[in-house]
Amino acid sequence: VVVSNNASRAVSTHASAVLSELKSASVALGGPGMRSVALGYNANLDLVCDSSAVLRALGSPPPPDVRAATTKISSREEFFSNFAFYYNQGSAAERYVDDLELFNSIVDALVDEETSAPRGGCAFHTGGNAALMANRFAALGVATTLGGPVGSALAQLLDPKVTVTNPGQESADEVHLIMEHQRGDQWKAAGKTLVSPRANRFIVSHDVQNSRMDAIESLDAHLSKGGVSAAEVLVVAGAHLLEGISETERESRLSVLRGSLEKTKGRGTAVHFELAGVGDERVLYEIASAILPVSASIGLNEQELGSLYIATGGSSYSIDDFTVPTIHCATHAIEHVLGLPMAAGVSRLHLHYLTFHLIAQRTGDDVRAPWSRAAAEQAVAAGALATTAIACGDENGNVNPADVRVQPYGISSATDVAADSLFMRFSSPVSGLEFRVAPVLVCKAPARTVGLGDSISSTGLAYHIV
């Protein structure tokens, strides 16, 4: 990896200086240039709760012994043990509950039986990667079409500028439970204690419509008829939920999705694949094998990068190395993923992590994509800024420097990158990739963690087009 510094001065340890520089860089080329986007295929209601409220509603059980997570949740014991595993790591995770009765028993403890209103401090929010990203694109002024199961409650939460194509005339709202926790939170009972090392969330669902990706056909029909005919990008989200259906049905739905995406690509629309948590490496490989060959862009977080790296044969790092990844670890994994034959058409990858964001981009003259090499730094700065503004900014997105802290990138050695620059730029002659890295101002007490990755990816995409 060849490193060159493109910043003119050293990183300030003062949050206000970093905040100012991020703002300037995010509009260096005039801000977001994306004009139109289409998104599918998951939309739902998120029941967002403080994790301690969920534990109290479920009887305040003691934390179990921390052991390896399971790929699915089939019992209350597995629910608690999976939550404990990721809570103890401070990592984000998502798991499918394959028992509907079990899932309903958990949700029912958090919702009023007569009014269906959340209780215990919980609240309903827009959920589903595609729906969350749609709201963000619309807020940025991009013409936005969403294909997904949108029921009456979710429709009230979507940005009114979002055009919806439903898979059915009367789609019911699916519900996902989001358990949020802060850095330093404790799960304490019966003499046992677990402490969360950082703010994050744990997500569980038993989602039928989104698990089948029911919206594939309706969105494809809409786009085929000229809906958002000038869409520069189709965002594919929600494929991780295919883990919850049978192997036969999953194979069938992936085949339908692949065919739809090939038609989309043939119409000149770039495909962005937004990855989310998949517990089973084999299923993740199946999903990647179907979607990456027709994708031009990928968005993911550090745990998802680690899972994809290992599922596709990466062996130099273990999944534990992606809990607190160094830039060296991240770039190695990205080079592995983008070096796969199935990813030959992928020209950009946006990684979002707690303390840094990284955009990798192919530099060859034969690369054909709507994003600009010149706008990469603007895009990564805008994504990093959006993280902080959404997590702990005011209603207008303004951030108080006193509410955030500057943390090191996570550099393993002086040969990785030069640590005295706010933005880092380096390239790999072997892989033909160019990397842009920006720091993230970490919120001391984030008001929100769920949906951050979706907003980050949306912002990065919108700002990467000029």
Coordinates of C-alpha atoms in Angstrom, one line a residue:
V1 CA 0.0 0.0 0.0
V2 CA 1.4 3.4 -1.0
V3 CA 0.4 6.3 1.3
S4 CA 0.3 10.0 0.4
N5 CA -0.9 12.8 2.6
N6 CA -3.3 15.3 1.1
A7 CA -4.1 17.3 4.2
S8 CA -2.2 20.5 4.8
R9 CA -2.1 20.4 8.5
A10 CA -2.1 18.1 11.5
V11 CA -5.2 16.7 13.0
S12 CA -6.6 18.9 15.8
T13 CA -7.5 17.1 19.0
H14 CA -10.2 19.7 19.4
A15 CA -13.6 18.5 18.2
S16 CA -14.6 21.9 17.0
A17 CA -11.7 22.0 14.5
V18 CA -12.4 18.5 13.2
L19 CA -16.1 19.3 12.9
S20 CA -15.3 22.5 10.9
E21 CA -13.0 20.6 8.6
L22 CA -15.5 17.8 8.0
K23 CA -18.2 20.4 7.1
S24 CA -15.9 22.2 4.7
A25 CA -14.8 18.9 3.0
S26 CA -18.4 17.7 2.7
V27 CA -19.4 20.6 0.4
A28 CA -16.0 21.0 -1.4
L29 CA -17.6 20.1 -4.7
G30 CA -21.0 21.6 -4.0
G31 CA -22.7 18.9 -2.0
P32 CA -24.8 15.9 -3.2
G33 CA -25.1 15.6 -6.9
M34 CA -27.4 12.5 -7.1
R35 CA -30.7 13.3 -8.8
S36 CA -32.8 10.2 -8.5
V37 CA -32.7 6.8 -6.8
A38 CA -34.8 3.7 -6.4
L39 CA -34.6 1.4 -3.4
G40 CA -35.9 -2.1 -2.4
Y41 CA -36.8 -4.3 -0.7
N42 CA -37.3 -4.1 3.1
A43 CA -39.5 -1.7 5.0
N44 CA -40.9 -2.2 8.5
L45 CA -41.7 -0.6 11.9
D46 CA -38.8 -0.6 14.3
L47 CA -39.8 -0.9 17.9
V48 CA -36.8 0.9 19.5
C49 CA -36.2 0.3 23.2
D50 CA -33.5 0.8 25.7
S51 CA -32.1 -2.7 26.3
S52 CA -32.5 -2.4 30.0
A53 CA -36.2 -1.8 29.5
V54 CA -36.5 -5.0 27.5
L55 CA -34.7 -7.0 30.1
R56 CA -37.0 -5.6 32.9
A57 CA -40.1 -6.4 30.8
L58 CA -38.9 -9.9 30.4
G59 CA -38.3 -10.5 34.1
S60 CA -34.8 -9.0 34.7
P61 CA -32.9 -12.3 34.1
P62 CA -29.3 -12.6 35.1
P63 CA -26.8 -12.3 32.2
P64 CA -25.9 -15.8 31.0
D65 CA -22.3 -17.0 30.5
V66 CA -21.0 -15.4 27.3
R67 CA -20.5 -17.9 24.6
A68 CA -20.5 -18.1 20.8
A69 CA -23.6 -16.6 19.1
T70 CA -26.1 -18.8 17.2
T71 CA -27.1 -18.1 13.6
K72 CA -30.8 -18.0 14.5
I73 CA -32.8 -17.7 17.7
S74 CA -35.1 -20.6 18.6
S75 CA -35.6 -20.2 22.4
R76 CA -35.7 -17.5 25.0
E77 CA -32.4 -18.8 26.3
E78 CA -30.8 -18.3 22.9
F79 CA -32.3 -14.8 22.8
F80 CA -30.6 -13.8 26.0
S81 CA -27.3 -15.6 25.1
N82 CA -27.0 -13.9 21.7
F83 CA -27.8 -10.5 23.2
A84 CA -25.2 -11.1 25.9
F85 CA -22.5 -12.0 23.4
Y86 CA -22.9 -8.9 21.3
Y87 CA -23.6 -6.6 24.3
N88 CA -20.3 -7.8 25.9
Q89 CA -18.5 -7.0 22.6
G90 CA -20.2 -3.7 22.0
S91 CA -21.0 -4.9 18.5
A92 CA -24.1 -4.4 16.4
A93 CA -25.9 -7.6 15.4
E94 CA -29.1 -8.9 13.9
R95 CA -30.7 -12.2 14.3
Y96 CA -33.8 -13.9 13.0
V97 CA -36.2 -15.5 15.5
D98 CA -37.6 -18.6 13.8
D99 CA -40.4 -19.1 16.3
L100 CA -43.3 -16.7 15.8
E101 CA -44.8 -17.4 19.2
L102 CA -41.5 -16.7 20.9
F103 CA -41.0 -13.4 19.0
N104 CA -44.6 -12.3 19.7
S105 CA -44.1 -13.0 23.4
I106 CA -41.1 -10.7 23.5
V107 CA -42.8 -7.9 21.6
D108 CA -46.1 -8.2 23.6
A109 CA -44.2 -7.5 26.8
L110 CA -43.3 -4.1 25.4
V111 CA -46.6 -3.1 23.8
D112 CA -49.9 -2.2 25.5
E113 CA -52.4 -4.9 24.9
E114 CA -55.4 -2.6 24.4
T115 CA -53.9 0.3 22.5
S116 CA -50.9 -1.4 20.8
A117 CA -48.9 1.6 21.9
P118 CA -45.3 1.0 23.0
R119 CA -44.5 1.3 26.7
G120 CA -41.5 1.4 29.0
G121 CA -39.9 4.2 27.0
C122 CA -40.1 2.2 23.7
A123 CA -41.2 3.9 20.5
F124 CA -42.0 3.0 16.9
H125 CA -39.8 4.4 14.2
T126 CA -39.2 3.9 10.4
G127 CA -37.4 0.6 10.0
G128 CA -35.9 -1.5 7.3
N129 CA -32.6 -0.6 5.5
A130 CA -34.4 0.4 2.3
A131 CA -37.0 2.6 4.1
L132 CA -34.4 4.3 6.3
M133 CA -32.2 5.0 3.3
A134 CA -35.2 6.3 1.3
N135 CA -35.9 8.8 4.1
R136 CA -32.3 10.0 4.0
F137 CA -32.2 10.4 0.2
A138 CA -35.4 12.3 0.3
A139 CA -34.1 14.6 3.0
L140 CA -31.1 15.3 0.8
G141 CA -33.4 16.4 -2.1
V142 CA -33.0 13.2 -4.2
A143 CA -36.1 12.0 -6.1
T144 CA -36.8 8.7 -4.3
T145 CA -38.9 5.6 -5.0
L146 CA -39.2 2.8 -2.4
G147 CA -40.3 -0.7 -3.1
G148 CA -41.3 -2.5 0.0
P149 CA -44.2 -3.6 2.3
V150 CA -45.5 -0.3 3.7
G151 CA -48.5 -0.5 6.0
S152 CA -50.6 2.3 7.3
A153 CA -48.4 3.0 10.4
L154 CA -45.1 3.0 8.5
A155 CA -46.6 5.3 5.7
Q156 CA -47.1 8.0 8.4
L157 CA -43.4 7.8 9.3
L158 CA -42.0 8.0 5.8
D159 CA -40.9 11.3 4.2
P160 CA -43.9 12.5 2.2
K161 CA -41.5 13.0 -0.8
V162 CA -40.9 9.2 -1.0
T163 CA -42.9 7.5 -3.7
V164 CA -43.9 4.0 -2.6
T165 CA -44.6 0.9 -4.7
N166 CA -46.2 -1.8 -2.5
P167 CA -46.0 -5.5 -3.2
G168 CA -49.7 -5.7 -2.2
Q169 CA -52.6 -3.3 -2.0
E170 CA -52.8 -3.6 1.7
S171 CA -49.4 -4.5 3.1
A172 CA -49.2 -5.1 6.8
D173 CA -46.5 -3.5 8.8
E174 CA -43.8 -5.9 10.0
V175 CA -42.2 -5.2 13.4
H176 CA -38.5 -5.5 14.3
L177 CA -37.3 -5.1 17.9
I178 CA -34.2 -2.8 18.3
M179 CA -32.5 -3.0 21.7
E180 CA -30.1 0.0 22.2
H181 CA -27.5 0.4 24.8
Q182 CA -25.0 3.0 25.8
R183 CA -21.3 2.8 26.5
G184 CA -20.8 1.7 30.1
D185 CA -24.3 0.4 30.5
Q186 CA -24.5 -2.6 32.8
W187 CA -26.6 -5.8 32.7
K188 CA -26.6 -6.8 36.4
A189 CA -28.7 -9.4 38.2
A190 CA -28.2 -12.3 40.6
G191 CA -24.6 -11.3 41.3
K192 CA -23.5 -11.3 37.6
T193 CA -22.6 -8.2 35.6
L194 CA -21.9 -7.5 31.9
V195 CA -20.7 -4.0 30.8
S196 CA -21.1 -2.7 27.3
P197 CA -17.9 -1.2 26.0
R198 CA -19.6 1.1 23.5
A199 CA -23.0 2.2 22.4
N200 CA -24.7 -0.1 19.9
R201 CA -27.8 -2.2 19.2
F202 CA -29.2 -5.7 18.9
I203 CA -32.0 -6.4 16.4
V204 CA -34.4 -9.4 16.3
S205 CA -37.3 -10.1 14.0
H206 CA -39.7 -12.7 12.7
D207 CA -40.5 -11.0 9.3
V208 CA -42.4 -12.8 6.7
Q209 CA -42.9 -10.3 3.8
N210 CA -39.4 -8.9 3.9
S211 CA -37.8 -12.3 4.4
R212 CA -39.3 -13.4 1.1
M213 CA -38.4 -10.0 -0.5
D214 CA -42.0 -9.8 -1.7
A215 CA -41.3 -6.3 -3.2
I216 CA -38.9 -7.6 -6.0
E217 CA -41.6 -8.0 -8.6
S218 CA -43.6 -4.9 -7.9
L219 CA -40.5 -2.6 -7.9
D220 CA -39.2 -4.3 -11.1
A221 CA -42.5 -3.8 -12.8
H222 CA -42.5 -0.1 -11.8
L223 CA -39.0 0.5 -13.0
S224 CA -39.6 -1.4 -16.3
K225 CA -42.6 0.8 -17.0
G226 CA -40.4 3.9 -16.8
G227 CA -40.8 4.7 -13.1
V228 CA -37.8 6.8 -12.1
S229 CA -36.5 6.0 -15.6
A230 CA -33.5 8.3 -15.0
A231 CA -32.5 6.6 -11.7
E232 CA -28.8 6.7 -11.4
V233 CA -28.7 4.0 -8.7
L234 CA -30.9 1.1 -7.5
V235 CA -30.1 0.3 -3.8
V236 CA -30.6 -3.4 -2.9
A237 CA -31.2 -3.8 0.8
G238 CA -32.8 -6.4 3.0
A239 CA -31.3 -9.5 1.4
H240 CA -29.9 -10.6 4.8
L241 CA -33.5 -11.4 5.8
L242 CA -33.5 -14.3 3.3
E243 CA -31.7 -16.2 6.0
G244 CA -35.0 -16.7 7.7
I245 CA -36.6 -18.8 5.0
S246 CA -36.0 -22.3 3.7
E247 CA -33.0 -23.1 1.5
T248 CA -35.3 -23.9 -1.5
E249 CA -37.3 -20.8 -1.2
R250 CA -34.2 -18.7 -0.7
E251 CA -32.6 -20.1 -3.8
S252 CA -35.8 -19.3 -5.8
R253 CA -36.0 -15.7 -4.5
L254 CA -32.3 -15.0 -5.1
S255 CA -32.8 -16.2 -8.7
V256 CA -35.7 -13.8 -9.2
L257 CA -33.7 -11.0 -7.6
R258 CA -30.6 -11.7 -9.8
G259 CA -32.8 -11.6 -12.9
S260 CA -34.4 -8.3 -11.9
L261 CA -31.0 -6.7 -11.1
E262 CA -29.5 -7.9 -14.5
K263 CA -32.4 -6.1 -16.2
T264 CA -31.8 -3.0 -14.1
K265 CA -28.1 -3.0 -14.9
G266 CA -28.9 -3.4 -18.6
R267 CA -31.0 -0.2 -18.4
G268 CA -27.9 1.6 -17.4
T269 CA -28.7 2.0 -13.7
A270 CA -25.9 1.2 -11.2
V271 CA -26.7 -1.3 -8.4
H272 CA -25.6 -0.6 -4.8
F273 CA -25.7 -3.5 -2.4
E274 CA -26.3 -2.5 1.2
L275 CA -25.2 -5.4 3.3
A276 CA -26.6 -6.2 6.8
G277 CA -25.9 -8.9 9.4
V278 CA -26.1 -12.5 8.3
G279 CA -25.4 -15.1 11.0
D280 CA -24.8 -18.1 8.7
E281 CA -21.6 -17.9 6.6
R282 CA -23.0 -20.3 4.0
V283 CA -26.1 -18.2 3.5
L284 CA -24.0 -15.0 3.3
Y285 CA -21.9 -16.6 0.5
E286 CA -25.1 -17.5 -1.4
I287 CA -26.4 -14.0 -1.1
A288 CA -23.1 -12.5 -2.1
S289 CA -22.7 -14.9 -5.1
A290 CA -26.1 -13.8 -6.4
I291 CA -25.8 -10.0 -5.9
L292 CA -22.2 -9.0 -6.2
P293 CA -21.8 -10.0 -9.9
V294 CA -24.4 -7.4 -10.8
S295 CA -23.4 -4.7 -8.3
A296 CA -21.2 -1.6 -8.8
S297 CA -21.1 -0.5 -5.1
I298 CA -21.2 -2.0 -1.6
G299 CA -22.0 -0.4 1.8
L300 CA -21.3 -2.2 5.1
N301 CA -20.0 -1.9 8.7
E302 CA -17.0 -3.6 10.2
Q303 CA -18.8 -6.7 11.4
E304 CA -20.4 -7.2 8.0
L305 CA -17.0 -6.7 6.3
G306 CA -15.5 -9.3 8.6
S307 CA -18.3 -11.8 7.9
L308 CA -18.1 -11.3 4.1
Y309 CA -14.3 -11.6 4.2
I310 CA -14.4 -14.9 6.1
A311 CA -17.5 -16.3 4.1
T312 CA -15.6 -15.7 0.9
G313 CA -12.4 -17.4 2.0
G314 CA -10.4 -14.7 3.8
S315 CA -8.1 -16.3 6.3
S316 CA -5.5 -13.8 7.5
Y317 CA -7.9 -12.3 10.1
S318 CA -10.5 -13.8 12.4
I319 CA -14.0 -12.3 13.0
D320 CA -12.7 -11.0 16.4
D321 CA -10.2 -8.8 14.5
F322 CA -13.2 -6.9 13.1
T323 CA -14.6 -5.9 16.5
V324 CA -12.1 -3.1 16.7
P325 CA -10.5 -3.2 13.3
T326 CA -7.3 -1.3 12.3
I327 CA -7.2 0.4 9.0
H328 CA -4.6 -2.2 7.9
C329 CA -7.1 -5.0 8.7
A330 CA -10.0 -3.2 7.0
T331 CA -8.0 -2.5 3.8
H332 CA -6.7 -6.0 3.6
A333 CA -10.3 -7.4 3.9
I334 CA -11.6 -4.9 1.2
E335 CA -8.8 -5.9 -1.2
H336 CA -9.8 -9.5 -0.7
V337 CA -13.5 -8.8 -1.3
L338 CA -13.0 -6.6 -4.3
G339 CA -10.4 -9.1 -5.7
L340 CA -13.0 -11.8 -5.9
P341 CA -14.1 -12.8 -9.4
M342 CA -17.8 -12.3 -8.3
A343 CA -17.0 -8.7 -7.4
A344 CA -15.1 -7.7 -10.6
G345 CA -17.8 -5.2 -11.5
V346 CA -17.8 -3.5 -8.1
S347 CA -16.1 -0.1 -8.4
R348 CA -16.6 1.3 -4.9
L349 CA -17.0 0.1 -1.3
H350 CA -18.0 2.3 1.7
L351 CA -17.0 1.0 5.1
H352 CA -18.5 2.7 8.2
Y353 CA -16.9 2.1 11.6
L354 CA -17.2 3.8 15.0
T355 CA -14.0 5.9 14.7
F356 CA -13.5 6.1 10.9
H357 CA -15.1 5.8 7.5
L358 CA -13.4 4.5 4.5
I359 CA -14.3 4.6 0.8
A360 CA -12.3 2.3 -1.6
Q361 CA -12.6 3.0 -5.3
R362 CA -11.2 1.4 -8.4
T363 CA -9.0 3.7 -10.4
G364 CA -8.8 2.0 -13.9
D365 CA -9.7 4.0 -17.0
D366 CA -12.2 1.3 -17.9
V367 CA -14.3 1.9 -14.7
R368 CA -17.8 3.0 -15.7
A369 CA -19.9 4.3 -12.8
P370 CA -21.8 7.5 -11.8
W371 CA -19.5 8.2 -8.8
S372 CA -16.5 10.5 -9.3
R373 CA -13.0 9.9 -8.1
A374 CA -12.7 13.6 -7.4
A375 CA -15.8 13.4 -5.1
A376 CA -14.5 10.5 -2.9
E377 CA -13.2 12.8 -0.1
Q378 CA -16.4 14.8 -0.2
A379 CA -18.4 11.6 0.1
V380 CA -16.5 10.1 3.0
A381 CA -16.5 13.4 4.9
A382 CA -20.3 13.8 4.4
G383 CA -20.9 10.3 5.6
A384 CA -18.7 10.8 8.7
L385 CA -20.4 14.1 9.5
A386 CA -23.9 12.6 9.1
T387 CA -23.0 9.9 11.6
T388 CA -22.5 12.4 14.4
A389 CA -25.3 14.8 13.3
I390 CA -27.9 12.0 13.4
A391 CA -26.5 10.3 16.6
C392 CA -26.3 13.3 18.8
G393 CA -27.1 16.5 16.8
D394 CA -30.1 18.7 17.4
E395 CA -33.2 18.7 15.3
N396 CA -31.4 20.6 12.6
G397 CA -28.4 18.3 12.6
N398 CA -26.1 20.8 14.5
V399 CA -23.5 19.2 16.7
N400 CA -22.2 20.7 20.0
P401 CA -18.4 20.0 20.1
A402 CA -18.8 19.4 23.8
D403 CA -21.0 16.3 23.1
V404 CA -18.4 14.5 21.0
R405 CA -14.8 13.2 21.3
V406 CA -12.0 12.7 18.8
Q407 CA -10.6 9.1 18.8
P408 CA -7.6 7.7 16.9
Y409 CA -8.3 5.8 13.7
G410 CA -7.1 2.5 15.0
I411 CA -3.8 2.4 13.3
S412 CA -1.6 -0.7 14.0
S413 CA 1.7 0.8 12.9
A414 CA 3.3 3.8 11.4
T415 CA 3.5 2.0 8.0
D416 CA -0.3 1.8 7.7
V417 CA -1.0 5.4 7.2
A418 CA 0.3 8.8 8.3
A419 CA -1.6 9.6 11.5
D420 CA -1.1 13.4 11.4
S421 CA -3.7 14.1 8.7
L422 CA -7.4 14.7 9.1
F423 CA -8.1 12.9 5.8
M424 CA -6.0 10.0 4.6
R425 CA -5.5 9.0 1.0
F426 CA -3.5 5.9 0.0
S427 CA -3.5 3.5 -2.9
S428 CA -2.7 -0.1 -3.7
P429 CA -0.9 -0.6 -7.1
V430 CA -1.5 -4.3 -6.8
S431 CA -5.3 -4.2 -6.4
G432 CA -5.8 -0.9 -8.3
L433 CA -7.7 0.6 -5.4
E434 CA -7.6 4.1 -4.0
F435 CA -8.7 4.7 -0.4
R436 CA -10.1 7.8 1.3
V437 CA -10.4 7.8 5.1
A438 CA -12.1 10.3 7.4
P439 CA -12.4 10.4 11.2
V440 CA -15.7 10.2 13.0
L441 CA -16.5 12.4 15.9
V442 CA -17.8 9.9 18.4
C443 CA -20.9 11.0 20.4
K444 CA -20.4 10.7 24.2
A445 CA -24.1 9.9 24.7
P446 CA -25.7 9.0 21.3
A447 CA -29.4 9.5 21.3
R448 CA -29.7 7.0 18.4
T449 CA -27.6 4.1 17.0
V450 CA -30.2 2.2 14.8
G451 CA -30.3 3.2 11.2
L452 CA -27.0 5.1 11.3
G453 CA -25.3 2.8 8.8
D454 CA -28.2 3.3 6.4
S455 CA -28.1 7.1 6.6
I456 CA -24.3 7.0 6.3
S457 CA -24.4 4.9 3.1
S458 CA -27.1 7.1 1.6
T459 CA -25.2 10.2 2.3
G460 CA -22.0 8.8 0.9
L461 CA -23.7 7.7 -2.3
A462 CA -25.5 11.0 -2.8
Y463 CA -22.3 13.0 -2.2
H464 CA -20.1 10.7 -4.4
I465 CA -22.0 11.8 -7.5
V466 CA -21.3 15.3 -8.8

